[in-house]
mmCIF file of C-alpha atoms in Angstrom:
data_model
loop_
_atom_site.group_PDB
_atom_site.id
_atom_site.type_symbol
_atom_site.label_atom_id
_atom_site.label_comp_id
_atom_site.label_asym_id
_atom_site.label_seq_id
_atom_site.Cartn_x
_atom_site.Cartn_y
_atom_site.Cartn_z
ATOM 1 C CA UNK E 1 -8.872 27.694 35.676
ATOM 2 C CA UNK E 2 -8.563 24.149 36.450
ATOM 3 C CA UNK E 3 -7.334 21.869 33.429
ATOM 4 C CA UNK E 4 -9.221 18.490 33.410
ATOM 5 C CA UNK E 5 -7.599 16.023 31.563
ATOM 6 C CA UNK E 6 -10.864 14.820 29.726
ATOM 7 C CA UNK E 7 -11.821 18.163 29.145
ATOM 8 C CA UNK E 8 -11.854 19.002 25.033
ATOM 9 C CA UNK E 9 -8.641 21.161 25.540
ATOM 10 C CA UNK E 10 -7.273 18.644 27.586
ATOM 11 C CA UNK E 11 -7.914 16.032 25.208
ATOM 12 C CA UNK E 12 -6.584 17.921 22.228
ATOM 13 C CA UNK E 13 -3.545 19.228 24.057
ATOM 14 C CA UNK E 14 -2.338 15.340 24.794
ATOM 15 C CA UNK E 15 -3.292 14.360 21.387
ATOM 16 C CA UNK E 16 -1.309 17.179 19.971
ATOM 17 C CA UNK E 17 1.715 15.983 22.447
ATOM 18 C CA UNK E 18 1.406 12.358 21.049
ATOM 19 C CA UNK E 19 1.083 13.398 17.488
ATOM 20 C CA UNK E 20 4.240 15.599 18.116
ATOM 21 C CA UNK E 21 6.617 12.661 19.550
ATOM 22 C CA UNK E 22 4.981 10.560 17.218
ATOM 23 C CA UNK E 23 6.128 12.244 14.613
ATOM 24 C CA UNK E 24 10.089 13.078 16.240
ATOM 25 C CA UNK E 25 9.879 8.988 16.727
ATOM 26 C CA UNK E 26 9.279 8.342 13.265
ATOM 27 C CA UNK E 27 11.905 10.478 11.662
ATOM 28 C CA UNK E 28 14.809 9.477 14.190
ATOM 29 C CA UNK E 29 13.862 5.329 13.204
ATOM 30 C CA UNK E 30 14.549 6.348 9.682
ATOM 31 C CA UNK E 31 10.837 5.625 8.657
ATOM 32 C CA UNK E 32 10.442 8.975 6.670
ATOM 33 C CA UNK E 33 13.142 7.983 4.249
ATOM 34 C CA UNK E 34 11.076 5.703 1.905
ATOM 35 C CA UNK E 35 14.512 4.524 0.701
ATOM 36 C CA UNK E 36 15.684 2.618 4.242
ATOM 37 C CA UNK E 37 11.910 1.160 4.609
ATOM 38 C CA UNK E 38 12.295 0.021 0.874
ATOM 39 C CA UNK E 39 16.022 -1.266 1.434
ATOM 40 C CA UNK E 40 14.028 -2.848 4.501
ATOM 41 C CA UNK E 41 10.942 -5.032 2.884
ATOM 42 C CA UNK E 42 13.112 -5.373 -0.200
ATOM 43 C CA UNK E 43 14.691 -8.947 0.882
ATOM 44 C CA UNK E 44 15.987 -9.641 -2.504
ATOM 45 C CA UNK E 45 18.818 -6.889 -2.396
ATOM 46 C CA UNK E 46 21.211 -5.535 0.073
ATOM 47 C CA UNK E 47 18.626 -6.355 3.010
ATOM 48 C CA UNK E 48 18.483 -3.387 5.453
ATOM 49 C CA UNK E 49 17.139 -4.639 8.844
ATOM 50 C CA UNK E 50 17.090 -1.366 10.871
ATOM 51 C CA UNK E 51 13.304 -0.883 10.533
ATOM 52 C CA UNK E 52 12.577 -3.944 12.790
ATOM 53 C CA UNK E 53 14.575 -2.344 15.598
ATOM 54 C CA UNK E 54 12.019 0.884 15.282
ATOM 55 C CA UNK E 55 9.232 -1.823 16.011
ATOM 56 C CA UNK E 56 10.718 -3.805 18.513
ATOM 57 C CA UNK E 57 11.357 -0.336 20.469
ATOM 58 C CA UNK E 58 8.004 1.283 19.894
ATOM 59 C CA UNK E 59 6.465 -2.261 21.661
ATOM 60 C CA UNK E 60 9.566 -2.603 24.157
ATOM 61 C CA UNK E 61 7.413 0.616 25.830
ATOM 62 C CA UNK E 62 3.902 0.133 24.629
ATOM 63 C CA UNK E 63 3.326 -3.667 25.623
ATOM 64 C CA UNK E 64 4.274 -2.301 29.463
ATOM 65 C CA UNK E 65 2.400 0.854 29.143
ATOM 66 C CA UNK E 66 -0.855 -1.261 27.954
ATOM 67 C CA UNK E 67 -0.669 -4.234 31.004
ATOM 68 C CA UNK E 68 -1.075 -0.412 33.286
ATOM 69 C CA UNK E 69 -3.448 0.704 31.301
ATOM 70 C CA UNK E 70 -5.211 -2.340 31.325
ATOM 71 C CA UNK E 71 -4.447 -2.682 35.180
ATOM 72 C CA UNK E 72 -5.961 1.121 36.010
ATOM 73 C CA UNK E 73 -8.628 0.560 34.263
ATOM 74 C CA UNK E 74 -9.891 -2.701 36.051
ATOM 75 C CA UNK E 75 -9.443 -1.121 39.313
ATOM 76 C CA UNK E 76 -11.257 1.555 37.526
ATOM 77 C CA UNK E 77 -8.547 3.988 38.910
ATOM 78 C CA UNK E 78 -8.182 5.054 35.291
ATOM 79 C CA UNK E 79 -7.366 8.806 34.662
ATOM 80 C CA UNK E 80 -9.708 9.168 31.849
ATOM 81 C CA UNK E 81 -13.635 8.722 31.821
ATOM 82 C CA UNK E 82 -14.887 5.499 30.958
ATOM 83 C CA UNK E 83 -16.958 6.416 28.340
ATOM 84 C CA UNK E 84 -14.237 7.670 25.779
ATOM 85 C CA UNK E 85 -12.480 4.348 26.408
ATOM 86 C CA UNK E 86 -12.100 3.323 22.858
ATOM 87 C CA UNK E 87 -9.380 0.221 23.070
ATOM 88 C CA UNK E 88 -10.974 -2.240 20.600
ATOM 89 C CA UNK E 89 -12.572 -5.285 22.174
ATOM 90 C CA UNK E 90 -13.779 -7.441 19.031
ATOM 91 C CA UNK E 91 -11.597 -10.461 18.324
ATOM 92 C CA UNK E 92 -13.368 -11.751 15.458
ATOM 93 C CA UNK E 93 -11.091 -12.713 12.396
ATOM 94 C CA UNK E 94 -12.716 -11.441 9.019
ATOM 95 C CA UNK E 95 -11.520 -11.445 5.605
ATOM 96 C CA UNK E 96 -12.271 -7.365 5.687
ATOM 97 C CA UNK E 97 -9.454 -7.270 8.344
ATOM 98 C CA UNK E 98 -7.274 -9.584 5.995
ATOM 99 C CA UNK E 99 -7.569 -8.613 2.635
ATOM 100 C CA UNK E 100 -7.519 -5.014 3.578
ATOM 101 C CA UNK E 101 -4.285 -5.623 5.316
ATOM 102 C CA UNK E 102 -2.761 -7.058 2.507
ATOM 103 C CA UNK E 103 -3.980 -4.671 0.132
ATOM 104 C CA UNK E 104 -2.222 -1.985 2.498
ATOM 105 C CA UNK E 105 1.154 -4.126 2.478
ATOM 106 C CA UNK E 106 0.878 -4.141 -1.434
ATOM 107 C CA UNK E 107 0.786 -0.292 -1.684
ATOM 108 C CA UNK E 108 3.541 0.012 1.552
ATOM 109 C CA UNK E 109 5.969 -2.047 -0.616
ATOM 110 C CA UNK E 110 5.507 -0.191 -4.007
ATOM 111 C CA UNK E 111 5.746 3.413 -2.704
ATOM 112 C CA UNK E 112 7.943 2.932 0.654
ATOM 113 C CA UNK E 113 5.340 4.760 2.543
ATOM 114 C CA UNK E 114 2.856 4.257 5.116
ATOM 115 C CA UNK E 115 0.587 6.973 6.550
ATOM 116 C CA UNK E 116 2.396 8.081 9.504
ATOM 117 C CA UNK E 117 5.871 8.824 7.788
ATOM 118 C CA UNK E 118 3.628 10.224 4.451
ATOM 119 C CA UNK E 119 2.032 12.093 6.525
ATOM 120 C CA UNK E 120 4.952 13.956 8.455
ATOM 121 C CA UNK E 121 7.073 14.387 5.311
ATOM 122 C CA UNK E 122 4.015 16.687 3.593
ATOM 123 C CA UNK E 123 6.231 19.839 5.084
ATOM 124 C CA UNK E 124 8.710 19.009 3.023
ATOM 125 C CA UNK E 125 6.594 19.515 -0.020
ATOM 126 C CA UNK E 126 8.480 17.133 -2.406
ATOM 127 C CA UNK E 127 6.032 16.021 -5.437
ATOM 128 C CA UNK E 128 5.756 12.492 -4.491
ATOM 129 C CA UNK E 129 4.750 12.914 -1.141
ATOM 130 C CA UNK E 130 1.859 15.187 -2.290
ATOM 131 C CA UNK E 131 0.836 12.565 -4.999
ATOM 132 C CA UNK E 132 0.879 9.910 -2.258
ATOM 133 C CA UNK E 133 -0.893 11.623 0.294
ATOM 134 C CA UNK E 134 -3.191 12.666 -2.359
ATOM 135 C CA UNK E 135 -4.227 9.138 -3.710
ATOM 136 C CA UNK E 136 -4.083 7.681 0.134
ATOM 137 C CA UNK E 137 -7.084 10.377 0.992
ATOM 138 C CA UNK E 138 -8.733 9.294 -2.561
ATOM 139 C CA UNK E 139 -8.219 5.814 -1.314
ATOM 140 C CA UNK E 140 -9.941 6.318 2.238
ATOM 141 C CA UNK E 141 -13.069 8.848 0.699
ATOM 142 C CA UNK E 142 -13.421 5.642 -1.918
ATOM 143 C CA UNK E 143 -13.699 3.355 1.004
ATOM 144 C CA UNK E 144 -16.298 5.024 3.147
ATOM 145 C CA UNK E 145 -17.858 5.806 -0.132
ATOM 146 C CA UNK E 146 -18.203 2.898 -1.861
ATOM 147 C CA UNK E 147 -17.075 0.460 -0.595
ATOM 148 C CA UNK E 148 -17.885 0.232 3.683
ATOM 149 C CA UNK E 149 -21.712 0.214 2.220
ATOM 150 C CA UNK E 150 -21.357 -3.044 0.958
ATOM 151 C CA UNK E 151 -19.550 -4.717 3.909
ATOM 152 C CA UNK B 1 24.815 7.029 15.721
ATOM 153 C CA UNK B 2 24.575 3.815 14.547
ATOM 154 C CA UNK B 3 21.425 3.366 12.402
ATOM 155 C CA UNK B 4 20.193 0.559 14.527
ATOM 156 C CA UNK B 5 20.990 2.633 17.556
ATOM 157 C CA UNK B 6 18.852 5.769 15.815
ATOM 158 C CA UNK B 7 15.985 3.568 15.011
ATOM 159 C CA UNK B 8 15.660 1.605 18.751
ATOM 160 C CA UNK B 9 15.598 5.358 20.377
ATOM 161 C CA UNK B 10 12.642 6.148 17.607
ATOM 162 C CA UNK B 11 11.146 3.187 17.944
ATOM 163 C CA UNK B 12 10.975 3.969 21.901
ATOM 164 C CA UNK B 13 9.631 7.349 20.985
ATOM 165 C CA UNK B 14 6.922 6.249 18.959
ATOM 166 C CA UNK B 15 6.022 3.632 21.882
ATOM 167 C CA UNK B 16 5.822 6.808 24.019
ATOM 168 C CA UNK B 17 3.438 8.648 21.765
ATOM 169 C CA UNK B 18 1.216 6.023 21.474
ATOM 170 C CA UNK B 19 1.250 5.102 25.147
ATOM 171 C CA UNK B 20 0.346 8.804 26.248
ATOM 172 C CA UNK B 21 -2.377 8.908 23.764
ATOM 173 C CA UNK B 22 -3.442 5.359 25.998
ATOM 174 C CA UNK B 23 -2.873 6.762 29.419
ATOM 175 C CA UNK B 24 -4.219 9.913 28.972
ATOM 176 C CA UNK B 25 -7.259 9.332 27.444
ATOM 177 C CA UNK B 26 -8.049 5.394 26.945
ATOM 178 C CA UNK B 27 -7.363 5.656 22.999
ATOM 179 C CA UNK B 28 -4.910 3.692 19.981
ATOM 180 C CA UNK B 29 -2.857 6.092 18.291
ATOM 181 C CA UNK B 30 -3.711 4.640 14.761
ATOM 182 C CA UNK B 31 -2.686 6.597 12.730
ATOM 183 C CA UNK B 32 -4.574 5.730 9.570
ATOM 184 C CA UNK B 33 -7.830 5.730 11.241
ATOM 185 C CA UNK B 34 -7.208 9.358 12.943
ATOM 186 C CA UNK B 35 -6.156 10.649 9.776
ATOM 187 C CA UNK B 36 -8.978 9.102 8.129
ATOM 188 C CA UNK B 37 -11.528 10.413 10.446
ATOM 189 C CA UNK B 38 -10.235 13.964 10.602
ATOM 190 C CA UNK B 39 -10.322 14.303 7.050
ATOM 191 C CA UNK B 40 -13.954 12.743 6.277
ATOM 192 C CA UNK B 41 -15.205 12.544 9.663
ATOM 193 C CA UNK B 42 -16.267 11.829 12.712
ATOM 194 C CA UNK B 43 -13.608 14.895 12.929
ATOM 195 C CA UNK B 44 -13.427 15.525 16.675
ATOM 196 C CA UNK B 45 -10.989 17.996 18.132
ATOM 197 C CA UNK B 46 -8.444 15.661 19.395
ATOM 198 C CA UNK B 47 -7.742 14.183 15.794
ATOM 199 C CA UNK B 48 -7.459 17.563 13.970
ATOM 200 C CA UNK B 49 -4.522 17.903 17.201
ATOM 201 C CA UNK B 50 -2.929 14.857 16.557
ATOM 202 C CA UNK B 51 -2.798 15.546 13.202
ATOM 203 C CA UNK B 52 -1.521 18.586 13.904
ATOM 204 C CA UNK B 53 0.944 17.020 16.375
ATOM 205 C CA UNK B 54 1.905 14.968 13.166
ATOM 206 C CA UNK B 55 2.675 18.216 11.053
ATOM 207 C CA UNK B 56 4.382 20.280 14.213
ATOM 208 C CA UNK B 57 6.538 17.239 14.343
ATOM 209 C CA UNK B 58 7.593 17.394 11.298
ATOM 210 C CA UNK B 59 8.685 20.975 10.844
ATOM 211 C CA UNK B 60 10.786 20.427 14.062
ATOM 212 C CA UNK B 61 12.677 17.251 11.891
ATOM 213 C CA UNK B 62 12.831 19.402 9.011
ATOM 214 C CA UNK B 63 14.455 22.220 11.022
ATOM 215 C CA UNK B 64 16.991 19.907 13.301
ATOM 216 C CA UNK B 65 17.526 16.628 11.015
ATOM 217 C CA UNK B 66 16.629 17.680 7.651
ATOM 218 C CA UNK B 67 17.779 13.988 6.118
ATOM 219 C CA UNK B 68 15.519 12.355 8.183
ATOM 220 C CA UNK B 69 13.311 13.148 4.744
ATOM 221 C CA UNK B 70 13.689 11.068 1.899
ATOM 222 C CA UNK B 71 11.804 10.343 -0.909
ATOM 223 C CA UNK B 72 12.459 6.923 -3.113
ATOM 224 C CA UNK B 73 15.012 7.189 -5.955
ATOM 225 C CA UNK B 74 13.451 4.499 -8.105
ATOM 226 C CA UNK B 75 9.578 5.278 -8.387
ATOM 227 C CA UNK B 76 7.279 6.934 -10.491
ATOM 228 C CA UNK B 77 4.689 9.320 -9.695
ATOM 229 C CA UNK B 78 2.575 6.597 -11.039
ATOM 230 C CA UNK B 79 3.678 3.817 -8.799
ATOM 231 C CA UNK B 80 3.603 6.492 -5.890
ATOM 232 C CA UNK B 81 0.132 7.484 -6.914
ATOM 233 C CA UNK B 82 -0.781 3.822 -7.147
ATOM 234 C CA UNK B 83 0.659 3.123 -4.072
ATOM 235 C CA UNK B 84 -1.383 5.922 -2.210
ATOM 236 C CA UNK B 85 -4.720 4.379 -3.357
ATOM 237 C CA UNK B 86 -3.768 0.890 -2.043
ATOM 238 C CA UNK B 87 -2.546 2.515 1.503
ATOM 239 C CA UNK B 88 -5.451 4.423 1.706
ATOM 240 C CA UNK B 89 -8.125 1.858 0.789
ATOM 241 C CA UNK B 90 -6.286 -0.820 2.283
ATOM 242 C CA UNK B 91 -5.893 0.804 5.464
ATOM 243 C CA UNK B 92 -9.839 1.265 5.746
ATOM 244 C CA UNK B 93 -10.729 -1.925 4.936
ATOM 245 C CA UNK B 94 -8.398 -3.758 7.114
ATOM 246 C CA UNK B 95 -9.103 -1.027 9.848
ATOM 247 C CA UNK B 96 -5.560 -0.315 10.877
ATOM 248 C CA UNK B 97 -1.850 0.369 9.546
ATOM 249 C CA UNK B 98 1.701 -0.048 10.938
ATOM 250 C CA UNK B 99 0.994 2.166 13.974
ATOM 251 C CA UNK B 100 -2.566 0.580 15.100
ATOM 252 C CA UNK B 101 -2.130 -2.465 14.269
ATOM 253 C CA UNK B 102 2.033 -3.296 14.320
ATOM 254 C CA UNK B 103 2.630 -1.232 17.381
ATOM 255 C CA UNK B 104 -0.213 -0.951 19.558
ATOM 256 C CA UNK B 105 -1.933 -4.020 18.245
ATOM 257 C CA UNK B 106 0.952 -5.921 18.987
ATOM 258 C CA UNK B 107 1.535 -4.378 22.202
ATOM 259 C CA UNK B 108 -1.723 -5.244 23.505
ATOM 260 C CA UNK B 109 -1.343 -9.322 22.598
ATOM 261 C CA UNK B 110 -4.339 -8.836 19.555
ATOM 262 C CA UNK B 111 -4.699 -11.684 17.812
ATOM 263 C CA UNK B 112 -6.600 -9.774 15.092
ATOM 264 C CA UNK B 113 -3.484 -6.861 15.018
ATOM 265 C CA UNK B 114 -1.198 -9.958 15.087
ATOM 266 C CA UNK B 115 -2.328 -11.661 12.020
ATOM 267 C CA UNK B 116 -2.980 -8.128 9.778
ATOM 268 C CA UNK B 117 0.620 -7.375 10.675
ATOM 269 C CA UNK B 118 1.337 -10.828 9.996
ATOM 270 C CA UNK B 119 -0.558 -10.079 6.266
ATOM 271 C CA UNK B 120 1.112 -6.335 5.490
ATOM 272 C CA UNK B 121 4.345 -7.587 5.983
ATOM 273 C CA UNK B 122 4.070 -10.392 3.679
ATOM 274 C CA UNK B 123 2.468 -8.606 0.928
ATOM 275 C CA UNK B 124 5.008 -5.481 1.646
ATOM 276 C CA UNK B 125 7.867 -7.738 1.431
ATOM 277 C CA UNK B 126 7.109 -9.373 -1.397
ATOM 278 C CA UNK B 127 5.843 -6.691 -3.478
ATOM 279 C CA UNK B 128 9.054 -4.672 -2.872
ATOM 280 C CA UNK B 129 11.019 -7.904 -3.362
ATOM 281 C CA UNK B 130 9.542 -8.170 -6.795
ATOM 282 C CA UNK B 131 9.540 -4.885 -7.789
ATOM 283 C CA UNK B 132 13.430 -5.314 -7.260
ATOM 284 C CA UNK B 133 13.757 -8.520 -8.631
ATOM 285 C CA UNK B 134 11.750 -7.237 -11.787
ATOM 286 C CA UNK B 135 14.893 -4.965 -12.294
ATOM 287 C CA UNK B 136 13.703 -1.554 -10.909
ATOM 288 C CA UNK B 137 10.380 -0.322 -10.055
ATOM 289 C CA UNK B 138 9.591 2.724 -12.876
#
């Protein structure tokens, strides 16, 4: 049997690849110990700037990666179909995109976590990861609940 | 290793996950969104795997670098619990966290990514910075 890349196991199979180094990424840059990103956007203690090296290395290989992608898909050489190209196009500046960011950079800075480290750290179990991850998926059912009608 | 050595080579990792998830199939790896969507839907197979991915992953860190996994020493459950909601909502409305919008937002030159980083970092900065300055965060 022939694999397609765009086929649903092929699909799933890269997904599940990304997710996995994703994940390895995360924990080596230190972002699943709440404590170094707090010692990081805490600026009025003893500042710890490590976190900004995870970020400058994550874009150090995804700002080449993205002018290819960008390239192989012009020449429409690209590996994947067309139609499940889903690179966001819109430019326009809302106060959605704002406020919601900020609103997200509120709750980063009082718990030390974001989704991606939350998210890895549920196999440790620990109680505060649970109750994070718990309120983050209240937060997101409230959203598309309540609140994306009104928008 | 030198922390800022530990968190370059991560921080390259993380811009290899993300770019696979690009080259192989034309797609951000947003995490907050994926998440998002597996759990409420549209929940298409290649979220519940990256998701997956997500969890795999960390079982390996738990197995190989166990104190890669810390929780912080100086909040509540309430502040955590508070601080879930915010993520969670936040991350909806603003349509993106640190992964869609800091890393591959970034990477791509988006002025919208650009600025919501630009507004996360702020407000994470200088609620932390508060919190701190208020003389501990319980």
């Amino acid at each position: 049997m022939k694999l397609e890349a765009e086929s649903p196991l092929g699909l799933s199979i890269s997904a599940f690849a990304s997710g996995l180094l994703f994940a390895l990424g995360l924990g080596l840059g230190g972002m699943t110990d709440a404590n170094t990103v707090l010692g990081f956007l805490n600026l009025a203690g003893d500042w710890n700037p490590s976190l900004a090296f995870v970020m400058l290395g994550a874009i150090a290989v995804y700002a080449p990666a993205y002018r290819l992608y960008a390239k192989l898909h012009r020449n429409e050489q690209a590996p994947w179909q067309s139609s499940m190209c889903n690179v966001p196009t819109h430019t326009h500046i809302d106060r959605q995109l704002l406020v919601g960011a900020a609103i997200f950079g509120v709750g980063w800075g009082l718990g030390g976590f974001c989704p991606g480290p939350a998210l890895v750290s549920v196999v440790t179990g620990a109680v505060p990861v649970m109750v994070f991850i718990a309120a983050m998926a209240l937060g997101m059912y409230a959203f598309r609940r309540f609140a994306a009608k009104g928008l | 290793m030198h922390p800022f050595v530990a968190s370059t080579l991560g921080g390259l990792i993380i811009g290899l996950a993300s770019a696979l998830l690009l080259l192989s199939q034309g797609r951000i790896a947003g995490i907050s969104g994926i998440s998002a969507s597996a759990a409420f839907g549209p929940r298409e197979g290649w979220r519940l795997a990256f998701v997956a991915g997500l969890g795999v992953g960390g079982l390996v860190l738990l197995q190989s670098m166990p104190t890669a996994f810390a929780v912080p020493v100086d909040r509540s459950l309430f502040l955590l619990a508070a601080a879930g909601l915010l993520v969670g909502f936040g991350t909806q409305l603003g349509r993106g966290c640190t992964s869609g919008h800091g890393v591959c937002g970034l990477g791509r030159l988006s002025r919208r990514s650009a600025l919501a980083t630009g507004a996360f970092m702020l407000t994470g900065f200088a609620t932390a910075s508060l919190l701190h300055l208020m003389g501990g965060a319980r």
